[in-house]
One Martini backbone bead per residue (centre of mass of N, CA, C, O) as a GRO file, in nm:
protein
  430
    1UNK     BB    1  10.513   9.050  -0.110
    2UNK     BB    2  10.431   8.969  -0.397
    3UNK     BB    3  10.723   8.891  -0.495
    4UNK     BB    4  10.759   8.657  -0.285
    5UNK     BB    5  10.508   8.482  -0.399
    6UNK     BB    6  10.571   8.439  -0.704
    7UNK     BB    7  10.786   8.211  -0.704
    8UNK     BB    8  10.627   7.977  -0.565
    9UNK     BB    9  10.389   7.978  -0.764
   10UNK     BB   10  10.554   7.917  -1.017
   11UNK     BB   11  10.676   7.650  -0.919
   12UNK     BB   12  10.408   7.504  -0.868
   13UNK     BB   13  10.309   7.522  -1.159
   14UNK     BB   14  10.538   7.359  -1.287
   15UNK     BB   15  10.489   7.100  -1.126
   16UNK     BB   16  10.196   7.048  -1.211
   17UNK     BB   17  10.245   7.043  -1.516
   18UNK     BB   18  10.453   6.815  -1.510
   19UNK     BB   19  10.274   6.601  -1.374
   20UNK     BB   20  10.052   6.601  -1.588
   21UNK     BB   21  10.233   6.527  -1.830
   22UNK     BB   22  10.339   6.260  -1.712
   23UNK     BB   23  10.063   6.126  -1.689
   24UNK     BB   24   9.992   6.133  -1.988
   25UNK     BB   25  10.237   5.971  -2.081
   26UNK     BB   26  10.180   5.713  -1.918
   27UNK     BB   27   9.898   5.655  -2.035
   28UNK     BB   28   9.995   5.635  -2.333
   29UNK     BB   29  10.224   5.396  -2.259
   30UNK     BB   30  10.045   5.202  -2.139
   31UNK     BB   31  10.006   4.858  -2.060
   32UNK     BB   32   9.741   4.628  -2.108
   33UNK     BB   33   9.655   4.348  -1.908
   34UNK     BB   34   9.451   4.075  -2.020
   35UNK     BB   35   9.211   3.822  -1.939
   36UNK     BB   36   9.075   3.545  -2.135
   37UNK     BB   37   8.797   3.351  -2.101
   38UNK     BB   38   8.689   3.049  -2.257
   39UNK     BB   39   8.790   2.728  -2.350
   40UNK     BB   40   8.849   2.478  -2.526
   41UNK     BB   41   9.065   2.404  -2.788
   42UNK     BB   42   8.826   2.231  -2.944
   43UNK     BB   43   8.660   2.468  -2.962
   44UNK     BB   44   8.543   2.809  -3.023
   45UNK     BB   45   8.648   3.014  -2.806
   46UNK     BB   46   8.956   2.996  -2.817
   47UNK     BB   47   9.009   3.073  -3.120
   48UNK     BB   48   8.856   3.336  -3.101
   49UNK     BB   49   9.032   3.465  -2.879
   50UNK     BB   50   9.293   3.463  -3.042
   51UNK     BB   51   9.194   3.643  -3.272
   52UNK     BB   52   9.127   3.885  -3.094
   53UNK     BB   53   9.407   3.933  -2.971
   54UNK     BB   54   9.560   3.979  -3.239
   55UNK     BB   55   9.390   4.221  -3.346
   56UNK     BB   56   9.419   4.412  -3.107
   57UNK     BB   57   9.735   4.436  -3.099
   58UNK     BB   58   9.765   4.536  -3.391
   59UNK     BB   59   9.571   4.808  -3.338
   60UNK     BB   60   9.671   4.794  -3.011
   61UNK     BB   61   9.964   4.755  -2.833
   62UNK     BB   62   9.843   4.829  -2.535
   63UNK     BB   63   9.664   4.564  -2.586
   64UNK     BB   64   9.689   4.261  -2.392
   65UNK     BB   65   9.575   3.928  -2.455
   66UNK     BB   66   9.515   3.654  -2.249
   67UNK     BB   67   9.454   3.324  -2.333
   68UNK     BB   68   9.239   3.090  -2.169
   69UNK     BB   69   9.173   2.775  -2.062
   70UNK     BB   70   8.852   2.614  -2.023
   71UNK     BB   71   8.535   2.459  -1.948
   72UNK     BB   72   8.368   2.740  -1.952
   73UNK     BB   73   8.117   2.953  -1.865
   74UNK     BB   74   8.108   2.911  -1.556
   75UNK     BB   75   8.410   2.949  -1.509
   76UNK     BB   76   8.426   3.230  -1.635
   77UNK     BB   77   8.247   3.370  -1.428
   78UNK     BB   78   8.427   3.309  -1.183
   79UNK     BB   79   8.681   3.454  -1.291
   80UNK     BB   80   8.552   3.730  -1.314
   81UNK     BB   81   8.470   3.766  -1.013
   82UNK     BB   82   8.784   3.704  -0.908
   83UNK     BB   83   8.991   3.836  -1.128
   84UNK     BB   84   9.129   3.617  -1.322
   85UNK     BB   85   8.938   3.772  -1.520
   86UNK     BB   86   8.836   4.044  -1.750
   87UNK     BB   87   8.747   3.837  -1.967
   88UNK     BB   88   8.460   3.678  -2.149
   89UNK     BB   89   8.313   3.377  -2.283
   90UNK     BB   90   7.956   3.329  -2.324
   91UNK     BB   91   7.659   3.216  -2.277
   92UNK     BB   92   7.330   3.365  -2.248
   93UNK     BB   93   7.247   3.108  -2.032
   94UNK     BB   94   7.426   3.216  -1.809
   95UNK     BB   95   7.493   3.271  -1.500
   96UNK     BB   96   7.531   3.558  -1.344
   97UNK     BB   97   7.747   3.821  -1.231
   98UNK     BB   98   7.797   4.126  -1.085
   99UNK     BB   99   8.074   4.205  -1.258
  100UNK     BB  100   7.925   4.176  -1.520
  101UNK     BB  101   7.967   4.288  -1.866
  102UNK     BB  102   7.871   4.396  -2.178
  103UNK     BB  103   7.994   4.415  -2.518
  104UNK     BB  104   7.914   4.154  -2.718
  105UNK     BB  105   7.787   3.986  -2.980
  106UNK     BB  106   7.919   3.717  -3.164
  107UNK     BB  107   7.750   3.427  -3.188
  108UNK     BB  108   7.572   3.164  -3.294
  109UNK     BB  109   7.399   2.901  -3.113
  110UNK     BB  110   7.309   2.548  -3.104
  111UNK     BB  111   7.134   2.278  -3.040
  112UNK     BB  112   7.281   1.942  -3.018
  113UNK     BB  113   7.128   1.624  -3.096
  114UNK     BB  114   7.303   1.319  -3.104
  115UNK     BB  115   7.217   1.003  -3.248
  116UNK     BB  116   7.177   0.676  -3.275
  117UNK     BB  117   7.021   0.446  -3.464
  118UNK     BB  118   6.999   0.219  -3.227
  119UNK     BB  119   6.850   0.389  -2.994
  120UNK     BB  120   6.552   0.513  -3.082
  121UNK     BB  121   6.580   0.819  -3.092
  122UNK     BB  122   6.321   1.090  -3.164
  123UNK     BB  123   6.316   1.233  -2.881
  124UNK     BB  124   6.356   1.366  -2.577
  125UNK     BB  125   6.190   1.145  -2.422
  126UNK     BB  126   6.385   0.903  -2.530
  127UNK     BB  127   6.621   0.942  -2.307
  128UNK     BB  128   6.512   0.740  -2.142
  129UNK     BB  129   6.754   0.503  -2.043
  130UNK     BB  130   7.000   0.649  -2.145
  131UNK     BB  131   7.324   0.737  -2.284
  132UNK     BB  132   7.498   1.046  -2.219
  133UNK     BB  133   7.704   1.286  -2.371
  134UNK     BB  134   7.864   1.538  -2.205
  135UNK     BB  135   7.994   1.805  -2.114
  136UNK     BB  136   8.167   1.964  -1.907
  137UNK     BB  137   8.171   2.083  -1.619
  138UNK     BB  138   8.108   2.440  -1.664
  139UNK     BB  139   7.970   2.440  -1.921
  140UNK     BB  140   7.732   2.554  -2.133
  141UNK     BB  141   7.628   2.281  -2.239
  142UNK     BB  142   7.565   2.156  -1.968
  143UNK     BB  143   7.354   2.365  -1.878
  144UNK     BB  144   7.163   2.346  -2.126
  145UNK     BB  145   7.069   2.057  -2.087
  146UNK     BB  146   6.916   2.112  -1.815
  147UNK     BB  147   6.717   2.315  -1.926
  148UNK     BB  148   6.588   2.118  -2.127
  149UNK     BB  149   6.511   1.888  -1.934
  150UNK     BB  150   6.320   2.051  -1.753
  151UNK     BB  151   6.114   2.121  -1.971
  152UNK     BB  152   6.069   1.794  -2.041
  153UNK     BB  153   6.072   1.639  -1.749
  154UNK     BB  154   6.366   1.565  -1.679
  155UNK     BB  155   6.576   1.364  -1.486
  156UNK     BB  156   6.874   1.254  -1.364
  157UNK     BB  157   6.741   0.950  -1.321
  158UNK     BB  158   6.649   0.886  -1.635
  159UNK     BB  159   6.970   0.873  -1.687
  160UNK     BB  160   7.275   0.853  -1.829
  161UNK     BB  161   7.590   1.037  -1.765
  162UNK     BB  162   7.887   1.188  -1.940
  163UNK     BB  163   8.131   1.394  -1.862
  164UNK     BB  164   8.317   1.556  -2.135
  165UNK     BB  165   8.489   1.576  -2.394
  166UNK     BB  166   8.458   1.573  -2.728
  167UNK     BB  167   8.664   1.355  -2.789
  168UNK     BB  168   8.554   1.143  -2.587
  169UNK     BB  169   8.256   1.146  -2.675
  170UNK     BB  170   8.303   1.057  -2.973
  171UNK     BB  171   8.429   0.786  -2.901
  172UNK     BB  172   8.190   0.668  -2.749
  173UNK     BB  173   7.995   0.693  -2.988
  174UNK     BB  174   8.156   0.527  -3.201
  175UNK     BB  175   8.159   0.266  -2.990
  176UNK     BB  176   7.861   0.250  -2.850
  177UNK     BB  177   7.862   0.371  -2.534
  178UNK     BB  178   7.663   0.586  -2.647
  179UNK     BB  179   7.351   0.734  -2.761
  180UNK     BB  180   7.442   1.044  -2.698
  181UNK     BB  181   7.493   1.394  -2.793
  182UNK     BB  182   7.553   1.713  -2.628
  183UNK     BB  183   7.571   2.041  -2.798
  184UNK     BB  184   7.684   2.379  -2.824
  185UNK     BB  185   7.679   2.514  -3.159
  186UNK     BB  186   7.743   2.621  -3.447
  187UNK     BB  187   7.625   2.621  -3.740
  188UNK     BB  188   7.836   2.398  -3.919
  189UNK     BB  189   8.013   2.238  -3.752
  190UNK     BB  190   8.289   2.036  -3.781
  191UNK     BB  191   8.238   1.844  -3.550
  192UNK     BB  192   7.960   1.748  -3.649
  193UNK     BB  193   8.028   1.671  -3.938
  194UNK     BB  194   8.234   1.448  -3.874
  195UNK     BB  195   8.047   1.270  -3.705
  196UNK     BB  196   7.816   1.226  -3.918
  197UNK     BB  197   8.018   1.113  -4.151
  198UNK     BB  198   8.154   0.872  -3.939
  199UNK     BB  199   7.860   0.791  -3.859
  200UNK     BB  200   7.519   0.691  -3.749
  201UNK     BB  201   7.434   0.969  -3.697
  202UNK     BB  202   7.169   1.191  -3.570
  203UNK     BB  203   6.932   1.440  -3.564
  204UNK     BB  204   6.736   1.602  -3.312
  205UNK     BB  205   6.467   1.766  -3.240
  206UNK     BB  206   6.391   2.100  -3.084
  207UNK     BB  207   6.045   2.217  -3.073
  208UNK     BB  208   6.037   2.427  -2.786
  209UNK     BB  209   6.161   2.719  -2.796
  210UNK     BB  210   5.920   2.912  -2.747
  211UNK     BB  211   5.847   2.790  -2.469
  212UNK     BB  212   6.123   2.834  -2.330
  213UNK     BB  213   6.119   3.152  -2.357
  214UNK     BB  214   5.914   3.223  -2.139
  215UNK     BB  215   6.126   3.150  -1.904
  216UNK     BB  216   6.381   3.189  -2.122
  217UNK     BB  217   6.444   3.481  -2.295
  218UNK     BB  218   6.743   3.405  -2.417
  219UNK     BB  219   6.595   3.221  -2.591
  220UNK     BB  220   6.563   3.062  -2.924
  221UNK     BB  221   6.399   2.986  -3.189
  222UNK     BB  222   6.535   2.746  -3.418
  223UNK     BB  223   6.755   2.628  -3.696
  224UNK     BB  224   6.863   2.360  -3.908
  225UNK     BB  225   6.937   2.348  -4.213
  226UNK     BB  226   6.913   2.195  -4.485
  227UNK     BB  227   7.234   2.061  -4.550
  228UNK     BB  228   7.455   2.158  -4.342
  229UNK     BB  229   7.632   1.863  -4.329
  230UNK     BB  230   7.488   1.764  -4.605
  231UNK     BB  231   7.378   1.749  -4.937
  232UNK     BB  232   7.433   1.430  -5.052
  233UNK     BB  233   7.259   1.351  -4.854
  234UNK     BB  234   7.077   1.529  -4.651
  235UNK     BB  235   7.216   1.709  -4.354
  236UNK     BB  236   6.957   1.747  -4.288
  237UNK     BB  237   6.647   1.651  -4.458
  238UNK     BB  238   6.543   1.901  -4.286
  239UNK     BB  239   6.433   2.140  -4.121
  240UNK     BB  240   6.560   2.187  -3.782
  241UNK     BB  241   6.455   2.211  -3.481
  242UNK     BB  242   6.567   2.449  -3.226
  243UNK     BB  243   6.806   2.613  -3.009
  244UNK     BB  244   6.912   2.948  -2.932
  245UNK     BB  245   7.222   3.124  -2.881
  246UNK     BB  246   7.472   3.350  -2.740
  247UNK     BB  247   7.780   3.455  -2.787
  248UNK     BB  248   7.952   3.644  -2.525
  249UNK     BB  249   8.112   3.944  -2.441
  250UNK     BB  250   8.294   4.013  -2.144
  251UNK     BB  251   8.332   4.239  -1.859
  252UNK     BB  252   8.447   4.395  -1.616
  253UNK     BB  253   8.330   4.682  -1.463
  254UNK     BB  254   8.648   4.784  -1.381
  255UNK     BB  255   8.725   4.828  -1.655
  256UNK     BB  256   8.848   5.045  -1.852
  257UNK     BB  257   8.650   5.220  -2.064
  258UNK     BB  258   8.863   5.287  -2.285
  259UNK     BB  259   8.941   4.990  -2.338
  260UNK     BB  260   8.661   4.882  -2.412
  261UNK     BB  261   8.610   5.077  -2.644
  262UNK     BB  262   8.853   4.978  -2.813
  263UNK     BB  263   8.765   4.686  -2.842
  264UNK     BB  264   8.494   4.750  -2.975
  265UNK     BB  265   8.606   4.898  -3.218
  266UNK     BB  266   8.771   4.660  -3.331
  267UNK     BB  267   8.543   4.459  -3.367
  268UNK     BB  268   8.395   4.646  -3.590
  269UNK     BB  269   8.629   4.795  -3.769
  270UNK     BB  270   8.795   4.487  -3.781
  271UNK     BB  271   8.621   4.243  -3.882
  272UNK     BB  272   8.772   4.138  -4.130
  273UNK     BB  273   9.016   4.038  -3.972
  274UNK     BB  274   8.858   3.838  -3.798
  275UNK     BB  275   8.735   3.669  -4.030
  276UNK     BB  276   9.009   3.573  -4.143
  277UNK     BB  277   9.062   3.412  -3.863
  278UNK     BB  278   8.731   3.397  -3.797
  279UNK     BB  279   8.418   3.343  -3.926
  280UNK     BB  280   8.235   3.410  -3.670
  281UNK     BB  281   8.278   3.730  -3.681
  282UNK     BB  282   8.039   3.797  -3.882
  283UNK     BB  283   7.821   3.801  -3.617
  284UNK     BB  284   7.878   4.055  -3.495
  285UNK     BB  285   7.699   4.243  -3.232
  286UNK     BB  286   7.481   4.435  -3.088
  287UNK     BB  287   7.321   4.427  -2.816
  288UNK     BB  288   7.008   4.349  -2.708
  289UNK     BB  289   6.918   4.517  -2.458
  290UNK     BB  290   7.068   4.305  -2.202
  291UNK     BB  291   7.216   4.063  -2.370
  292UNK     BB  292   7.067   3.798  -2.223
  293UNK     BB  293   7.192   3.840  -1.894
  294UNK     BB  294   7.084   4.067  -1.713
  295UNK     BB  295   7.286   4.289  -1.836
  296UNK     BB  296   7.475   4.547  -1.873
  297UNK     BB  297   7.656   4.756  -2.028
  298UNK     BB  298   7.945   4.863  -2.075
  299UNK     BB  299   8.050   5.185  -2.071
  300UNK     BB  300   8.251   5.154  -2.307
  301UNK     BB  301   8.055   5.026  -2.511
  302UNK     BB  302   7.839   5.246  -2.495
  303UNK     BB  303   8.020   5.474  -2.601
  304UNK     BB  304   8.052   5.350  -2.881
  305UNK     BB  305   7.748   5.315  -2.963
  306UNK     BB  306   7.695   5.641  -2.921
  307UNK     BB  307   7.877   5.684  -3.148
  308UNK     BB  308   8.029   5.774  -3.432
  309UNK     BB  309   8.123   5.562  -3.681
  310UNK     BB  310   8.379   5.612  -3.906
  311UNK     BB  311   8.372   5.296  -4.048
  312UNK     BB  312   8.083   5.215  -4.126
  313UNK     BB  313   8.066   5.263  -4.438
  314UNK     BB  314   8.293   5.068  -4.514
  315UNK     BB  315   8.195   4.805  -4.363
  316UNK     BB  316   7.890   4.860  -4.526
  317UNK     BB  317   7.894   4.911  -4.841
  318UNK     BB  318   7.726   4.689  -4.973
  319UNK     BB  319   7.466   4.726  -4.816
  320UNK     BB  320   7.439   5.036  -4.864
  321UNK     BB  321   7.427   5.024  -5.171
  322UNK     BB  322   7.168   4.862  -5.187
  323UNK     BB  323   6.998   5.046  -5.008
  324UNK     BB  324   7.031   5.301  -5.182
  325UNK     BB  325   6.891   5.190  -5.431
  326UNK     BB  326   6.621   5.133  -5.296
  327UNK     BB  327   6.573   5.418  -5.185
  328UNK     BB  328   6.584   5.566  -5.455
  329UNK     BB  329   6.341   5.424  -5.579
  330UNK     BB  330   6.142   5.497  -5.356
  331UNK     BB  331   6.174   5.808  -5.373
  332UNK     BB  332   6.095   5.828  -5.669
  333UNK     BB  333   5.813   5.718  -5.630
  334UNK     BB  334   5.725   5.928  -5.421
  335UNK     BB  335   5.771   6.174  -5.602
  336UNK     BB  336   5.568   6.097  -5.819
  337UNK     BB  337   5.330   6.075  -5.630
  338UNK     BB  338   5.346   6.365  -5.528
  339UNK     BB  339   5.322   6.506  -5.801
  340UNK     BB  340   5.043   6.394  -5.864
  341UNK     BB  341   4.907   6.503  -5.612
  342UNK     BB  342   4.975   6.804  -5.660
  343UNK     BB  343   4.841   6.820  -5.936
  344UNK     BB  344   4.562   6.750  -5.833
  345UNK     BB  345   4.541   6.985  -5.638
  346UNK     BB  346   4.580   7.209  -5.848
  347UNK     BB  347   4.341   7.137  -6.028
  348UNK     BB  348   4.131   7.179  -5.811
  349UNK     BB  349   4.201   7.477  -5.755
  350UNK     BB  350   4.158   7.578  -6.046
  351UNK     BB  351   3.857   7.520  -6.056
  352UNK     BB  352   3.782   7.724  -5.840
  353UNK     BB  353   3.904   7.976  -5.971
  354UNK     BB  354   3.730   7.961  -6.230
  355UNK     BB  355   3.462   7.987  -6.085
  356UNK     BB  356   3.519   8.266  -5.966
  357UNK     BB  357   3.570   8.417  -6.233
  358UNK     BB  358   3.286   8.363  -6.340
  359UNK     BB  359   3.139   8.515  -6.109
  360UNK     BB  360   3.266   8.790  -6.153
  361UNK     BB  361   3.139   8.833  -6.428
  362UNK     BB  362   2.844   8.816  -6.325
  363UNK     BB  363   2.859   9.044  -6.117
  364UNK     BB  364   2.920   9.275  -6.324
  365UNK     BB  365   2.633   9.194  -6.483
  366UNK     BB  366   2.449   9.266  -6.270
  367UNK     BB  367   2.105   9.411  -6.218
  368UNK     BB  368   2.044   9.285  -5.931
  369UNK     BB  369   2.022   9.206  -5.599
  370UNK     BB  370   1.939   8.911  -5.633
  371UNK     BB  371   2.181   8.825  -5.800
  372UNK     BB  372   2.392   8.891  -5.589
  373UNK     BB  373   2.292   8.695  -5.371
  374UNK     BB  374   2.326   8.436  -5.538
  375UNK     BB  375   2.632   8.474  -5.596
  376UNK     BB  376   2.720   8.476  -5.298
  377UNK     BB  377   2.621   8.195  -5.231
  378UNK     BB  378   2.815   8.056  -5.427
  379UNK     BB  379   3.072   8.155  -5.294
  380UNK     BB  380   3.018   8.009  -5.016
  381UNK     BB  381   2.997   7.722  -5.128
  382UNK     BB  382   3.280   7.711  -5.238
  383UNK     BB  383   3.425   7.764  -4.970
  384UNK     BB  384   3.321   7.511  -4.826
  385UNK     BB  385   3.449   7.306  -5.026
  386UNK     BB  386   3.741   7.394  -4.980
  387UNK     BB  387   3.758   7.323  -4.683
  388UNK     BB  388   3.708   7.021  -4.722
  389UNK     BB  389   3.950   6.970  -4.919
  390UNK     BB  390   4.166   7.061  -4.721
  391UNK     BB  391   4.105   6.850  -4.496
  392UNK     BB  392   4.134   6.605  -4.737
  393UNK     BB  393   4.382   6.680  -4.934
  394UNK     BB  394   4.285   6.804  -5.227
  395UNK     BB  395   4.429   7.057  -5.110
  396UNK     BB  396   4.660   7.292  -5.047
  397UNK     BB  397   4.777   7.567  -4.880
  398UNK     BB  398   4.869   7.730  -5.127
  399UNK     BB  399   4.602   7.706  -5.285
  400UNK     BB  400   4.432   7.837  -5.064
  401UNK     BB  401   4.565   8.111  -5.070
  402UNK     BB  402   4.496   8.172  -5.363
  403UNK     BB  403   4.190   8.144  -5.334
  404UNK     BB  404   4.134   8.362  -5.117
  405UNK     BB  405   4.213   8.596  -5.294
  406UNK     BB  406   3.996   8.551  -5.511
  407UNK     BB  407   3.750   8.546  -5.322
  408UNK     BB  408   3.785   8.827  -5.192
  409UNK     BB  409   3.762   8.976  -5.459
  410UNK     BB  410   3.472   8.882  -5.522
  411UNK     BB  411   3.339   9.000  -5.270
  412UNK     BB  412   3.416   9.292  -5.325
  413UNK     BB  413   3.274   9.314  -5.597
  414UNK     BB  414   2.993   9.246  -5.490
  415UNK     BB  415   2.969   9.485  -5.292
  416UNK     BB  416   3.013   9.707  -5.499
  417UNK     BB  417   2.772   9.627  -5.678
  418UNK     BB  418   2.559   9.652  -5.458
  419UNK     BB  419   2.605   9.955  -5.404
  420UNK     BB  420   2.536  10.053  -5.685
  421UNK     BB  421   2.245   9.935  -5.700
  422UNK     BB  422   2.138  10.092  -5.458
  423UNK     BB  423   2.188  10.374  -5.572
  424UNK     BB  424   2.008  10.336  -5.822
  425UNK     BB  425   1.747  10.282  -5.671
  426UNK     BB  426   1.736  10.548  -5.512
  427UNK     BB  427   1.735  10.728  -5.765
  428UNK     BB  428   1.473  10.611  -5.884
  429UNK     BB  429   1.285  10.666  -5.634
  430UNK     BB  430   1.348  10.989  -5.638
   0.00000   0.00000   0.00000
């Protein structure tokens, strides 16, 4: 009976092993096609997405990312939710969708309000009655403008506005058809530099970033440094207050965690390749807290952040070298300080031990019981002082151990001397 069962069991085992091996082979050879929703080709998200796709496929040919042009963050969120895209780049002030999960913070962007000299606009409140060029509906810049307007108490009816592309908006501004342009861009953007250098435009500060953060915690008070867009004469002519957000890379929560972990790994471990293709990649970082979107990290990204990064030391060698030098100096200083402290503790303990040895000599030479009593009182006073010094770290535990041995020896000698003197007294009395 057993021999009859053996053959079917063996065959079943071979089938199962073969099926498992074939599955492993298929998983290893499988190519993953992902769609990344970015922004317009004239913006920052689309070229960044192209750089990301190129670097990812170069370092893992199994992951192929198709970059698509969109109107911006809100559309990207919709495409993520509908599974038209599995990856998306958005500003972290964009309303989130349930399927979105965070992979990484990509780069900083700040609010830019550019106004014409003739407009007379000097503050956000001065936008009333003016004509403003906004970015297209569905873009992060469009949404950010209305967040800012609401904070400053401006309503849609307080001004005219024209949603459009940057190219069309800049034409309108150059022709004097609009008074201002608003857009969220990285500091030092070439788009802003070219506009400011070729028109009479100027930047207006947005100085209530900290107040806006109270209600909108993903916003940060930020600034555009003096001379960012022109050195001489400086544009802006002083550090200019503004509001900052983060461009963030998202994935759908159902994207394979192993694939997201691999994308995250490439983002960080091959950042230099990304920077060579797009300088904004220099600012890639692990999201803090919830990533600024009230969203959790994707489990694949979390798995990467939780593991030891093998190329971390290489990728950060310059910073770590400087840090190591500083730490070495600091540790050396601490070591010297500790050595001095320990030397001081040892000296203090030595003083007590010398005092005990002096008392031992006196105990041996004592002629009366009264002398022994006085010397024992001195021994106990010294012991009390040592306890205080130990508690206040003026001597260490090793020195205390050494002291107690000497002190106990002195006490024993005192008791032996006391016994001898008592016997002498009894002999004299008898």
